[in-house]
XYZ file of C-alpha atoms in Angstrom:
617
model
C 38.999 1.253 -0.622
C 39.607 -0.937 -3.608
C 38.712 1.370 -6.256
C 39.522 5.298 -7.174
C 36.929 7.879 -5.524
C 37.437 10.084 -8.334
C 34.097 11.746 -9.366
C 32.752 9.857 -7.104
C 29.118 10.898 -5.837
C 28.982 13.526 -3.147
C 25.421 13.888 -2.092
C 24.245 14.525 2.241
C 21.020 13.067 3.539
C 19.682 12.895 -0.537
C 20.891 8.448 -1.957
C 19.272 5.558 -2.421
C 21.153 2.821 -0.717
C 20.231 -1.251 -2.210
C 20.730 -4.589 0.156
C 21.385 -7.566 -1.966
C 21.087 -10.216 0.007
C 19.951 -14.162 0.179
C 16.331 -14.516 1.685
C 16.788 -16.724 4.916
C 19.710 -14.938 6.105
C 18.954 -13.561 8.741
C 20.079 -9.913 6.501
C 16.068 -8.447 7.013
C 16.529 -7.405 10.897
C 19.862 -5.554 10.071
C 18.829 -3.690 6.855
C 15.536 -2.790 8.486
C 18.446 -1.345 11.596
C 20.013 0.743 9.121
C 16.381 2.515 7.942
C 15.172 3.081 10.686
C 18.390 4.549 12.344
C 18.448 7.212 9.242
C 14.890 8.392 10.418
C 16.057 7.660 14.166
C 18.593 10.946 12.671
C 15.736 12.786 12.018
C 16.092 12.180 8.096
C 12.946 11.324 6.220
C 13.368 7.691 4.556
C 11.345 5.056 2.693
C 11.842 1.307 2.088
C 10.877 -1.133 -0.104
C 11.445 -4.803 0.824
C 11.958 -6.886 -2.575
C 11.705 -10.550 -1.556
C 11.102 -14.210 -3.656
C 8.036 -15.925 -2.529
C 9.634 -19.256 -1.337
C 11.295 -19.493 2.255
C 14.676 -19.237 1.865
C 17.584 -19.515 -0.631
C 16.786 -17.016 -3.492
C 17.915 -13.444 -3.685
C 16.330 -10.443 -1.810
C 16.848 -7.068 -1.386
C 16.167 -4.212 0.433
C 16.128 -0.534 -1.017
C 16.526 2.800 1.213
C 15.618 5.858 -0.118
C 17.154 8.886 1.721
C 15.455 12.114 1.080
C 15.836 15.243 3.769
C 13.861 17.412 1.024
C 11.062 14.250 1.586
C 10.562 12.712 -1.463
C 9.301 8.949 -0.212
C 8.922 6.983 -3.643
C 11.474 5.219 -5.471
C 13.485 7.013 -7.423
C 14.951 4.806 -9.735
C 18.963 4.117 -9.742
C 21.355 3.148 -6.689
C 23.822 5.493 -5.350
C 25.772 2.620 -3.231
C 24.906 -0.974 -3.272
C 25.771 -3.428 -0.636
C 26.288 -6.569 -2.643
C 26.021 -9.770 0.159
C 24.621 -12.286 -2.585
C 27.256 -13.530 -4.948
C 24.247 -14.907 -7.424
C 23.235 -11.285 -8.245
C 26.418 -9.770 -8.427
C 26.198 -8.817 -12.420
C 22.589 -7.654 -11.779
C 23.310 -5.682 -8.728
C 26.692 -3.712 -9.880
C 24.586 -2.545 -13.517
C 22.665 -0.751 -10.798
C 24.818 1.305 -9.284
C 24.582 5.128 -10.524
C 28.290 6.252 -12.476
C 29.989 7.593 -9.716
C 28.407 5.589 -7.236
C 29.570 3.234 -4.556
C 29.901 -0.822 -4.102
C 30.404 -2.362 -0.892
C 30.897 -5.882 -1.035
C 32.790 -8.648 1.427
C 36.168 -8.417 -0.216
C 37.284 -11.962 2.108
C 37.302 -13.637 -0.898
C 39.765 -11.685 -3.658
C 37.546 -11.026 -7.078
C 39.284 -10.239 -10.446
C 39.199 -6.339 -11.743
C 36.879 -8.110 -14.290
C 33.974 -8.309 -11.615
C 33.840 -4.194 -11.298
C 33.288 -1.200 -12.782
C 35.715 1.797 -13.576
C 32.858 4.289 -12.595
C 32.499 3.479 -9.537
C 33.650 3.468 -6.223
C 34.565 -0.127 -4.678
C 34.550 -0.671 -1.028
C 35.790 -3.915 0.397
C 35.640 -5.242 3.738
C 36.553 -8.648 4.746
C 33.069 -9.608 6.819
C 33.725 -13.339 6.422
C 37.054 -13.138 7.639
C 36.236 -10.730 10.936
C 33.017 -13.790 11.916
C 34.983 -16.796 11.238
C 37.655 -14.993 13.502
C 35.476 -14.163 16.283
C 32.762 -17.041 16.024
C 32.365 -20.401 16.119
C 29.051 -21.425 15.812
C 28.093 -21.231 11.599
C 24.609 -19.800 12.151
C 26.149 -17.202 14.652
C 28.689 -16.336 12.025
C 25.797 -16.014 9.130
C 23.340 -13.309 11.506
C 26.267 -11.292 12.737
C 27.848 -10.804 9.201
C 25.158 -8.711 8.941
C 25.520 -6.628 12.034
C 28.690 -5.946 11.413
C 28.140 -4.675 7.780
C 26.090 -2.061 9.453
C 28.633 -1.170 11.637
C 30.848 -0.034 8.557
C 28.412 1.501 7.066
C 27.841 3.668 10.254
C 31.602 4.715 9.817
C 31.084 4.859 5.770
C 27.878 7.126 6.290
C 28.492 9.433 9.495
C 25.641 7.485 11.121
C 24.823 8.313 14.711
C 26.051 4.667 15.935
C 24.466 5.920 19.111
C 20.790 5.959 17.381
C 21.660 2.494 16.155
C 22.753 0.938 19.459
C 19.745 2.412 21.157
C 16.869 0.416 18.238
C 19.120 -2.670 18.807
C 18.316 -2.259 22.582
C 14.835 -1.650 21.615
C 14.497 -4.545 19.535
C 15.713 -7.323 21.607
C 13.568 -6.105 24.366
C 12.754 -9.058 26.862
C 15.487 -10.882 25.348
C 18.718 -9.157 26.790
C 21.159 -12.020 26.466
C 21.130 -10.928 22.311
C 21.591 -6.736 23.302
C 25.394 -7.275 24.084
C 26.033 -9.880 21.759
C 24.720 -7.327 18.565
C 26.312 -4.611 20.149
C 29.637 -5.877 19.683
C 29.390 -6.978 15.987
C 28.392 -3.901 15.444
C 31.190 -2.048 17.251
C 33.417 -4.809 15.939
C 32.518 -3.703 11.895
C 32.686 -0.164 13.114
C 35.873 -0.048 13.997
C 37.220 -1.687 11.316
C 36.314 0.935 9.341
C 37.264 3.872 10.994
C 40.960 1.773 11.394
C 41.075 0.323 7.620
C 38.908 2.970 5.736
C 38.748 6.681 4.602
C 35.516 7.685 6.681
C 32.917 9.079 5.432
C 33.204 8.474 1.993
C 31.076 11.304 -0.363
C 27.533 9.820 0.749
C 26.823 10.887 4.446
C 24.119 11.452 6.708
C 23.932 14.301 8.843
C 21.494 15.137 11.719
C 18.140 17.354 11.057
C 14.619 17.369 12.326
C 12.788 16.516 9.137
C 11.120 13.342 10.177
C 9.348 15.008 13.082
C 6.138 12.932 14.547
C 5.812 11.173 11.398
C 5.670 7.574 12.146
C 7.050 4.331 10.591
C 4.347 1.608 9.606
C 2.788 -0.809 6.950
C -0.420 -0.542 5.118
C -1.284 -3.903 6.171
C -0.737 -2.880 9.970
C -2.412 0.452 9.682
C -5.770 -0.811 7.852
C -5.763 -3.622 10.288
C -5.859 -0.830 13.404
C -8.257 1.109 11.269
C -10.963 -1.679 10.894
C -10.592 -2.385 14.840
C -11.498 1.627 14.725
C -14.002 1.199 12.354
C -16.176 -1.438 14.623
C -15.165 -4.366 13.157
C -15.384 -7.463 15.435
C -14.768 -10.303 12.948
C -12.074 -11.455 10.486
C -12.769 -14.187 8.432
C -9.555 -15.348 5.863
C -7.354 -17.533 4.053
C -3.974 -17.014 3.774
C -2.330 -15.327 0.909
C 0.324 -13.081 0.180
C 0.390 -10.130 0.769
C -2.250 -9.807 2.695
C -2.093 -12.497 6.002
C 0.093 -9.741 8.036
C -2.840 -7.868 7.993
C -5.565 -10.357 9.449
C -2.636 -11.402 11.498
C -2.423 -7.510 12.827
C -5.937 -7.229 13.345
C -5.720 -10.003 15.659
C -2.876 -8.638 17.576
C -5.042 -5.261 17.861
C -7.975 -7.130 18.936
C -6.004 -9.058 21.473
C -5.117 -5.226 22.825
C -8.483 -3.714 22.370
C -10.807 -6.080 21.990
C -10.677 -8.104 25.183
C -12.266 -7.596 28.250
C -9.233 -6.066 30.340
C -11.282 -7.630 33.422
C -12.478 -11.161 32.364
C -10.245 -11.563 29.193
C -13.149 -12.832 27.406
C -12.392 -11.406 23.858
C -15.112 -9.179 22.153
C -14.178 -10.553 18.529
C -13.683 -13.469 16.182
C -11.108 -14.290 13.369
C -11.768 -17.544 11.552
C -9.200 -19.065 9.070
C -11.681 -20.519 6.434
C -10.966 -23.801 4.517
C -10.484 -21.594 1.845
C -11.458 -17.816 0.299
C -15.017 -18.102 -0.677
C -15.574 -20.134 2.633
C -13.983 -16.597 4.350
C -16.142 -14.588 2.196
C -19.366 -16.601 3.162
C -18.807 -15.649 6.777
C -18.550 -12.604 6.264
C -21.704 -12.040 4.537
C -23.458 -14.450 7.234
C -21.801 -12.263 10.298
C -23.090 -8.964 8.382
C -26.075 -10.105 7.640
C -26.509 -10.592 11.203
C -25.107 -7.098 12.575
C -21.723 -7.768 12.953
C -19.109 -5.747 11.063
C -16.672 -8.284 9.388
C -14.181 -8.307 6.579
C -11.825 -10.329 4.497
C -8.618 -9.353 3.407
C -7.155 -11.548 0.580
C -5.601 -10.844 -2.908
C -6.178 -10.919 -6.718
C -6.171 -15.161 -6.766
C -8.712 -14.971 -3.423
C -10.597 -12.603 -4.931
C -10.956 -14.967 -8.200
C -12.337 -17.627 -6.028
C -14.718 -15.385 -3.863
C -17.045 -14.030 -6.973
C -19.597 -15.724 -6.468
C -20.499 -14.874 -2.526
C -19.912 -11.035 -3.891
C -22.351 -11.360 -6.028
C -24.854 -12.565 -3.382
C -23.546 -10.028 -1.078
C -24.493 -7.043 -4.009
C -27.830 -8.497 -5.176
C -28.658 -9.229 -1.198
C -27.859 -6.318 0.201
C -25.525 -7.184 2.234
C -22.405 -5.042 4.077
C -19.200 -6.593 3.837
C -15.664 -5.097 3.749
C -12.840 -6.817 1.656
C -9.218 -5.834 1.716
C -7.493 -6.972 -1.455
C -3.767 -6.538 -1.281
C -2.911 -6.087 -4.675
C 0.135 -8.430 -5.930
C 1.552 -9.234 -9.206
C -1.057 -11.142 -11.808
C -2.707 -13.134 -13.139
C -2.975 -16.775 -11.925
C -0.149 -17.476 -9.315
C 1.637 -13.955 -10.887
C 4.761 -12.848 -8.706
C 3.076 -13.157 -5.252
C 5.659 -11.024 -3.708
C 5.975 -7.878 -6.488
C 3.253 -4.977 -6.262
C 0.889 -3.941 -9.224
C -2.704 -2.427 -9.278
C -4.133 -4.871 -11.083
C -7.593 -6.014 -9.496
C -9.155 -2.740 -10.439
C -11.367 -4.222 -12.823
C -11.650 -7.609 -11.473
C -12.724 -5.793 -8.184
C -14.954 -2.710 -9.323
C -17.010 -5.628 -11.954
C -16.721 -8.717 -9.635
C -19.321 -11.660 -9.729
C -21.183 -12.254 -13.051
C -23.619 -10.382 -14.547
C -24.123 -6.753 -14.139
C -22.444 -5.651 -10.716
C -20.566 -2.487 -9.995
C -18.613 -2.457 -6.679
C -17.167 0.777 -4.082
C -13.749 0.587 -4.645
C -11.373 2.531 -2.075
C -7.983 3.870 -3.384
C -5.675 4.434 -0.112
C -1.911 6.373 -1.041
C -0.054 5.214 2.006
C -0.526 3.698 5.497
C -2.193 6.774 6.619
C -5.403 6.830 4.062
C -5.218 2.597 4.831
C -6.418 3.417 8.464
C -8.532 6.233 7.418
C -10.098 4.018 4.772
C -10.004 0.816 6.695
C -12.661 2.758 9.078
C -14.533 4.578 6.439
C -15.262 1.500 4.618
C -17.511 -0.312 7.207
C -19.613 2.937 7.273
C -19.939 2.872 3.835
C -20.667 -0.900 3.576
C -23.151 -0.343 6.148
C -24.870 2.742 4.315
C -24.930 1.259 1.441
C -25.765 -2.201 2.473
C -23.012 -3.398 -0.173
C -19.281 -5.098 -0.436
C -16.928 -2.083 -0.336
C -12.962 -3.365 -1.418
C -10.294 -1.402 0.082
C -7.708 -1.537 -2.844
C -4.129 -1.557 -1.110
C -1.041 -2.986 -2.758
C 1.851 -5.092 -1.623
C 4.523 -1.903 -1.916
C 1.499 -0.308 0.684
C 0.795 -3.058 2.381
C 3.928 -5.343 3.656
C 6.164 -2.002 3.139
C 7.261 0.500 5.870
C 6.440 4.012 5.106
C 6.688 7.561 6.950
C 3.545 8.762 7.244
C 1.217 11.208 9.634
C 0.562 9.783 12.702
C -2.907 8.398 13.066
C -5.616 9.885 14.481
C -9.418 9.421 15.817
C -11.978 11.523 16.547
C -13.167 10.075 19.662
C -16.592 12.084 19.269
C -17.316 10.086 15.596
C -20.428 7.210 15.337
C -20.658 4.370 13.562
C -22.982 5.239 10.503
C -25.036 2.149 10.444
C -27.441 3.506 7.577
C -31.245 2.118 7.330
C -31.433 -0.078 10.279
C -35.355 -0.305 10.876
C -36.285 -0.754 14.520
C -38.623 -2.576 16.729
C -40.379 0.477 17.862
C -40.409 1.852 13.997
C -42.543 -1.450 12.888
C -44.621 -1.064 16.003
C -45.495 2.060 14.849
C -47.163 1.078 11.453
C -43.843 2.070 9.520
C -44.011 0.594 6.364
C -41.425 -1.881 5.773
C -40.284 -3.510 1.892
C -37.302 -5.102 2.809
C -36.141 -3.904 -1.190
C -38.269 -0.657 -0.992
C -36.915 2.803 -2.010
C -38.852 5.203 0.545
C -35.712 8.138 0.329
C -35.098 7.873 -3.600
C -31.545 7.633 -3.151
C -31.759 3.656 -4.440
C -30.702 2.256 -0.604
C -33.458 0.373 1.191
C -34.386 0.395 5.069
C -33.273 -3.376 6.445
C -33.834 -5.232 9.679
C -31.163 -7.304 11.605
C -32.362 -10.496 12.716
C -34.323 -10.619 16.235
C -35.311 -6.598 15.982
C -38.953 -7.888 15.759
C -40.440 -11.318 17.069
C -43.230 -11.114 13.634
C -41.896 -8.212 11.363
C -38.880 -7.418 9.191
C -36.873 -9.446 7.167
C -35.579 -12.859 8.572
C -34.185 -14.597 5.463
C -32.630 -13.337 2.096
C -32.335 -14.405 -0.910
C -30.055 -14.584 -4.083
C -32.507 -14.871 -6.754
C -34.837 -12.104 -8.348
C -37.245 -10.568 -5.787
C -40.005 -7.676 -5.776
C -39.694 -4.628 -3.527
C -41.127 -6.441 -0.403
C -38.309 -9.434 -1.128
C -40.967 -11.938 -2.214
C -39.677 -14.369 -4.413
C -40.576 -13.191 -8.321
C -39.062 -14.268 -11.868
C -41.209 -10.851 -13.579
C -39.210 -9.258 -15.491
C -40.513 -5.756 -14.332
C -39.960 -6.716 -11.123
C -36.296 -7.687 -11.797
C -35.468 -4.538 -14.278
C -36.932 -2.207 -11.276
C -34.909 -3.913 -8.933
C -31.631 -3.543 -10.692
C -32.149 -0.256 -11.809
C -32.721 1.081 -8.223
C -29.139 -0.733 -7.605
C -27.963 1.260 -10.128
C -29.199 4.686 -8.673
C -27.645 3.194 -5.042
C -24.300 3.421 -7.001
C -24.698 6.909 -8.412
C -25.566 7.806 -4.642
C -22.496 6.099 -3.659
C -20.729 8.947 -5.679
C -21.702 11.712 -2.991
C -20.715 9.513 -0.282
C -16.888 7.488 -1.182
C -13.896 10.392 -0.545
C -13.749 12.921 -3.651
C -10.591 13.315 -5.764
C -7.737 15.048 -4.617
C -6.750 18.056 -7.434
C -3.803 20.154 -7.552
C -3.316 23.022 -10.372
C 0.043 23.262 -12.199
C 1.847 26.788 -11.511
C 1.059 27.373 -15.434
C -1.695 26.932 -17.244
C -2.126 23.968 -19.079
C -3.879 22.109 -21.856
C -2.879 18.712 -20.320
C -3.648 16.392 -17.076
C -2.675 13.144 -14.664
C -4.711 10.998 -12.965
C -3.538 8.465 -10.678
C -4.417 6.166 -7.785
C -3.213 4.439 -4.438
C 0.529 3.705 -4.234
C 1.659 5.834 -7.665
C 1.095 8.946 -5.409
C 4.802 9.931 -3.791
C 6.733 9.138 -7.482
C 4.139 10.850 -9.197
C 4.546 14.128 -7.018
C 8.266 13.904 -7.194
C 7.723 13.418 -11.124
C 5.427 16.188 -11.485
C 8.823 19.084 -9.969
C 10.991 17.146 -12.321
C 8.202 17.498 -15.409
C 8.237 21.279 -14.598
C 11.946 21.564 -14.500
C 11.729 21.275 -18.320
C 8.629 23.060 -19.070
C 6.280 20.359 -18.709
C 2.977 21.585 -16.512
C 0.395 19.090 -15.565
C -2.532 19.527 -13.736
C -3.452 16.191 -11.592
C -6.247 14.545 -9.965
C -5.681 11.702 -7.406
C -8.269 9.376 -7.746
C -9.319 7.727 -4.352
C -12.462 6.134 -5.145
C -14.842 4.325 -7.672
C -17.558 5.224 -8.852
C -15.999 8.599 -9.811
C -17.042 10.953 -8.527
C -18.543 14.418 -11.213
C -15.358 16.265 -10.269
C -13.192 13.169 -12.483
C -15.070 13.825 -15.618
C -14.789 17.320 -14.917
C -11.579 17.445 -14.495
C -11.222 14.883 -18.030
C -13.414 17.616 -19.798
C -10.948 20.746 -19.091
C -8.236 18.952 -20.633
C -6.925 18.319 -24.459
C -5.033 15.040 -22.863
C -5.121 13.382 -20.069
C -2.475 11.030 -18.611
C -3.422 8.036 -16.589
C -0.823 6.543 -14.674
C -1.317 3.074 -13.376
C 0.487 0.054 -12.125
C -0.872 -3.375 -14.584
C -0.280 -3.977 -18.249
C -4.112 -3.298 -19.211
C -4.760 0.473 -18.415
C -8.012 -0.473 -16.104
C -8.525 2.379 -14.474
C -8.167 3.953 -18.011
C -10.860 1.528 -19.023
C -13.048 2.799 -15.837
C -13.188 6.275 -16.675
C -13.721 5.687 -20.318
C -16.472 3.492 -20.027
C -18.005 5.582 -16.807
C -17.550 8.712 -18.354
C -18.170 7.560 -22.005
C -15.057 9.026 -22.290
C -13.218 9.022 -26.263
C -10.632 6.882 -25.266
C -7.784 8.264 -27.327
C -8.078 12.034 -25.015
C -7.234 9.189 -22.087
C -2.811 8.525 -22.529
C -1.829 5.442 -20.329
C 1.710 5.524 -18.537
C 1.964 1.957 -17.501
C 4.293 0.348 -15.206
C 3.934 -3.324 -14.409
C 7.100 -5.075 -13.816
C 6.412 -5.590 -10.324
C 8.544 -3.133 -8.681
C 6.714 0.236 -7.139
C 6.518 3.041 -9.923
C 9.425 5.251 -9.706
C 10.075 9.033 -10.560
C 12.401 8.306 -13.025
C 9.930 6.181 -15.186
C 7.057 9.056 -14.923
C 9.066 11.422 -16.372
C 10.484 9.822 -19.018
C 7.438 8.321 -20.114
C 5.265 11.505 -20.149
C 8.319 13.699 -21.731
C 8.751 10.764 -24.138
C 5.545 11.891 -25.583
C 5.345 14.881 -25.080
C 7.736 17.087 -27.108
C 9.165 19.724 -25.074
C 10.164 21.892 -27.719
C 6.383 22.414 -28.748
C 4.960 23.405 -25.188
C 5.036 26.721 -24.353
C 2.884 27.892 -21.603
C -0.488 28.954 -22.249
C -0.588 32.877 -21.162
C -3.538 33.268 -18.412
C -6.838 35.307 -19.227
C -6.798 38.849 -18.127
C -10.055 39.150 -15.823
């Protein structure tokens, strides 16, 4: 070790651990090795991939968070970095927590000037040990990084065991790369153990934490959940973040959607011209019985407004999946925000109000993904599934997930053949239930009844063409009483009561969910009580504005500059807007702990809050 251990960090299965690396490296394979080896320990962990958006050359990294109490958010700081990208260096060492740890590849001697005195430096000579036992360059670049995680399997107390088992895993089908990886990572290993003190204060140790929990993406989970949900066509453009998961539903259609006899496939994914070609077959494939969706982002989203519109003042079910990214215009197509709220909940021109969907994780992104084509089908109306890119192209630990095998498809007012037969009366815009959602007819149900065209212009209750303004206000207010019925039928808010009783509240959406819980034990660790209500859809459901009403103040914690789902519930709820506090975190990172509390104690003066004493019944 280069540098003095003294106060050094000692922390077991509880550190963030930062990759800084050069995107095109060949670094991604290894660090996601070294994550999934921790849970592999039974350790809980989370990652967060931070890459550029070109193909290779500029700096990436890769964060770890290692939590056996199970905290999965970022937390904010770095406990060791491992510093392979000599561009960053300055960035990545102000990182590091005082006492913390830098591993770096010491083959090239740096001056005392390039460290820190409060910290620990680790140096191993990586580019020394390839060039020694390769010859091929592109060899030598890939195995640097295997054999970095071998000393950090030394460094760490890793079970190299775990590890050599997912590299066997992972090269599956291709053997003639198992021994190959094996041995750079044996080779780093025992360098270590020879050359190092081992394990330095940071360790892992064994535990059964994880338990069935699995590892998986947003983007891969609402992809399996749409398959689930009965959707048999994908229509998209590709855009980042969100191709991995029309790319996913393909492979899960390939697996579940084929005929295991004749191979025919049961399904079709189109890549459009562009996104408001995707979002025009969509509507066309609905229109005609099919469940189909999109999945895009903010910029797609832009471009498809018009088609949504049609789609809303139609009546037509279609699913979207916008994978939120940084904004606006081109933005930071590989950072995370939740920034499409409004864009999304108000999209197309004139008045329109859209189902939004608020997943937390992977797990709620299947359950949703599913969900949503009921909904659009109910409702006869786009429903947007709102994940983001720290959801969607990150891995998180999450339930496993499940189906009920005895659940149908809710296909809502589907008139029949028989049904017109029988005299039914049938307005293709007609309100027979009072709940603002109109019976419909897929094409073919009936060789001389039902509806076989629609329109996008102003229409009377039987859909014949009309430019009366009665006819148009009636028309639009019934779409208005479809969205109030909406409320009863999107999932309600999630509430949880602080331990004391308090004057103030949180609300929060989607992604902000595991720093906000970690945030809300730290909050209460210096007398700061919050109740909280996790938002997962739009419109809000009563419960939101009852919740708003209980309060003095209530917090709403977002990820964009512009406090939109702020602006949501105070226009909604005709809300004053000053009772409504926005934390706001938009930098393009995921939310951490750290910046929750901070920002909610900043305002909040401790000193003044003293528990409110509870009513004697």
């Amino acid at each position: 070790m280069d540098g003095s251990s003294r106060g050094s960090i000692e922390r077991v299965n509880d550190f963030v651990v930062k990759f800084a690396n050069v995107n095109g490296s060949g670094s991604a394979s290894a660090n996601a090795l070294f994550a999934k080896s921790v849970l592999r320990m039974g350790v809980p962990a989370s990652s967060r991939n931070i890459f550029p958006s070109n193909i290779q050359g500029l700096p990436t990294w890769y964060e770890v968070r290692i939590c056996e109490k199970g905290h999965l958010g970022r937390r904010g700081g770095v406990d060791m970095m491992v510093a392979m990208n000599p561009e960053t260096w300055d960035q990545d060492l102000a990182e590091i927590e005082p006492g913390g740890y830098l591993f770096y590849d010491s083959t090239k001697p740096l001056p005392p000037s390039k460290f820190r005195d409060d910290i620990t430096v680790i140096g191993a000579p990586l580019t020394a040990i390839c060039n020694r036992e390769y010859q091929d360059p592109r060899q030598r670049q890939l195995f640097k990084n295997i054999i970095y995680l071998g000393v950090l399997s030394a460094l760490l107390n890793m079970d190299v065991a775990a590890i050599e088992k997912l590299i066997s895993e992972q090269f599956r089908g291709r053997d003639a790369l198992i021994r190959p990886n094996l041995k750079a990572l044996n080779l780093g290993r025992e360098w270590a153990l020879t050359e190092l003190d081992c394990p330095i204060g940071l360790r892992l140790e064994r535990t059964d934490r994880v338990g069935d929990r699995i590892f998986i993406t947003g983007n891969d989970a609402a992809a399996l959940g749409a398959v689930y949900g009965g959707a048999t066509l994908c229509a998209w453009y590709p855009i980042t973040p969100s191709s991995s998961l029309a790319e996913a539903f393909s492979n899960h259609c390939r697996r579940y959607r084929s005929d295991p006899e004749t191979k025919k496939k049961r399904y079709a994914i189109i890549q459009a011209e562009d996104e408001l070609a995707s979002i025009g077959i969509v509507i066309g494939a609905a229109w005609n019985g099919a469940r189909a969706f999109t999945a895009t982002s903010g910029p797609g989203i832009s471009l498809m407004q018009e088609f949504i519109g049609l789609a809303y003042f139609a009546e037509i079910p279609a699913v979207i999946f916008d994978v939120q990214r940084g904004s606006p215009s081109t933005g930071m197509p590989t950072r995370t925000q939740q920034a499409d709220i409004l864009s999304c909940a108000l999209a197309s021109h004139g008045d329109t109000k859209h189902v939004l969907l608020f997943p937390e994780n992977p797990h709620e992104a299947f359950l949703f993904a599913a969900e949503a084509f009921d909904l659009a089908d109910r409702l006869q109306t786009p429903v947007f599934v709102m994940v983001d890119l720290d959801i969607g192209m990150n891995d998180w630990l999450v339930e496993p997930l499940a189906w009920d095998e005895n659940r149908r498809y809710d296909r809502g007012k589907v008139m029949t053949a028989e049904q017109l037969d029988a005299g039914v009366e049938f307005g293709r815009y007609l309100d027979v239930d009072d709940d603002g959602i109109p019976y419909r007819t897929l094409p073919g149900t009936h060789p001389t009844r039902g509806a076989f065209f629609t329109r996008g212009t102003t229409k009377d209750r039987y859909a014949r063409y009309s430019e009366e303004g009665p006819d148009y206000v009636d028309n639009m207010q019934r779409l208005l009483h479809k969205f109030d019925t909406a409320k009863r039928l999107v999932p309600h808010p999630m509430r949880r009561t602080a331990r004391e009783p308090t004057r103030y509240g949180a609300i929060y959406c989607g992604s902000t969910s595991p720093a906000m819980t970690e945030a809300l034990e730290a909050l209460e660790e210096r007398g700061i009580h919050l109740d909280t209500l996790r938002v997962r859809a739009y419109p809000f459901h009563e419960d939101v504005f009852d919740f708003i009403a209980a309060h003095d103040r209530v917090f709403v914690i977002e990820q964009n500059r512009d406090a939109q789902l702020r602006t949501l519930l105070a226009v909604d709820g005709e809300i004053d807007p000053l009772r409504l506090v926005p934390i706001l975190h938009y930098d393009g990172t995921p939310i951490t702990a750290r910046f929750i509390v901070k920002a909610i104690a900043d305002i909040l003066d401790v000193v003044t809050l003293a528990p409110l004493r509870r009513a004697v019944p």
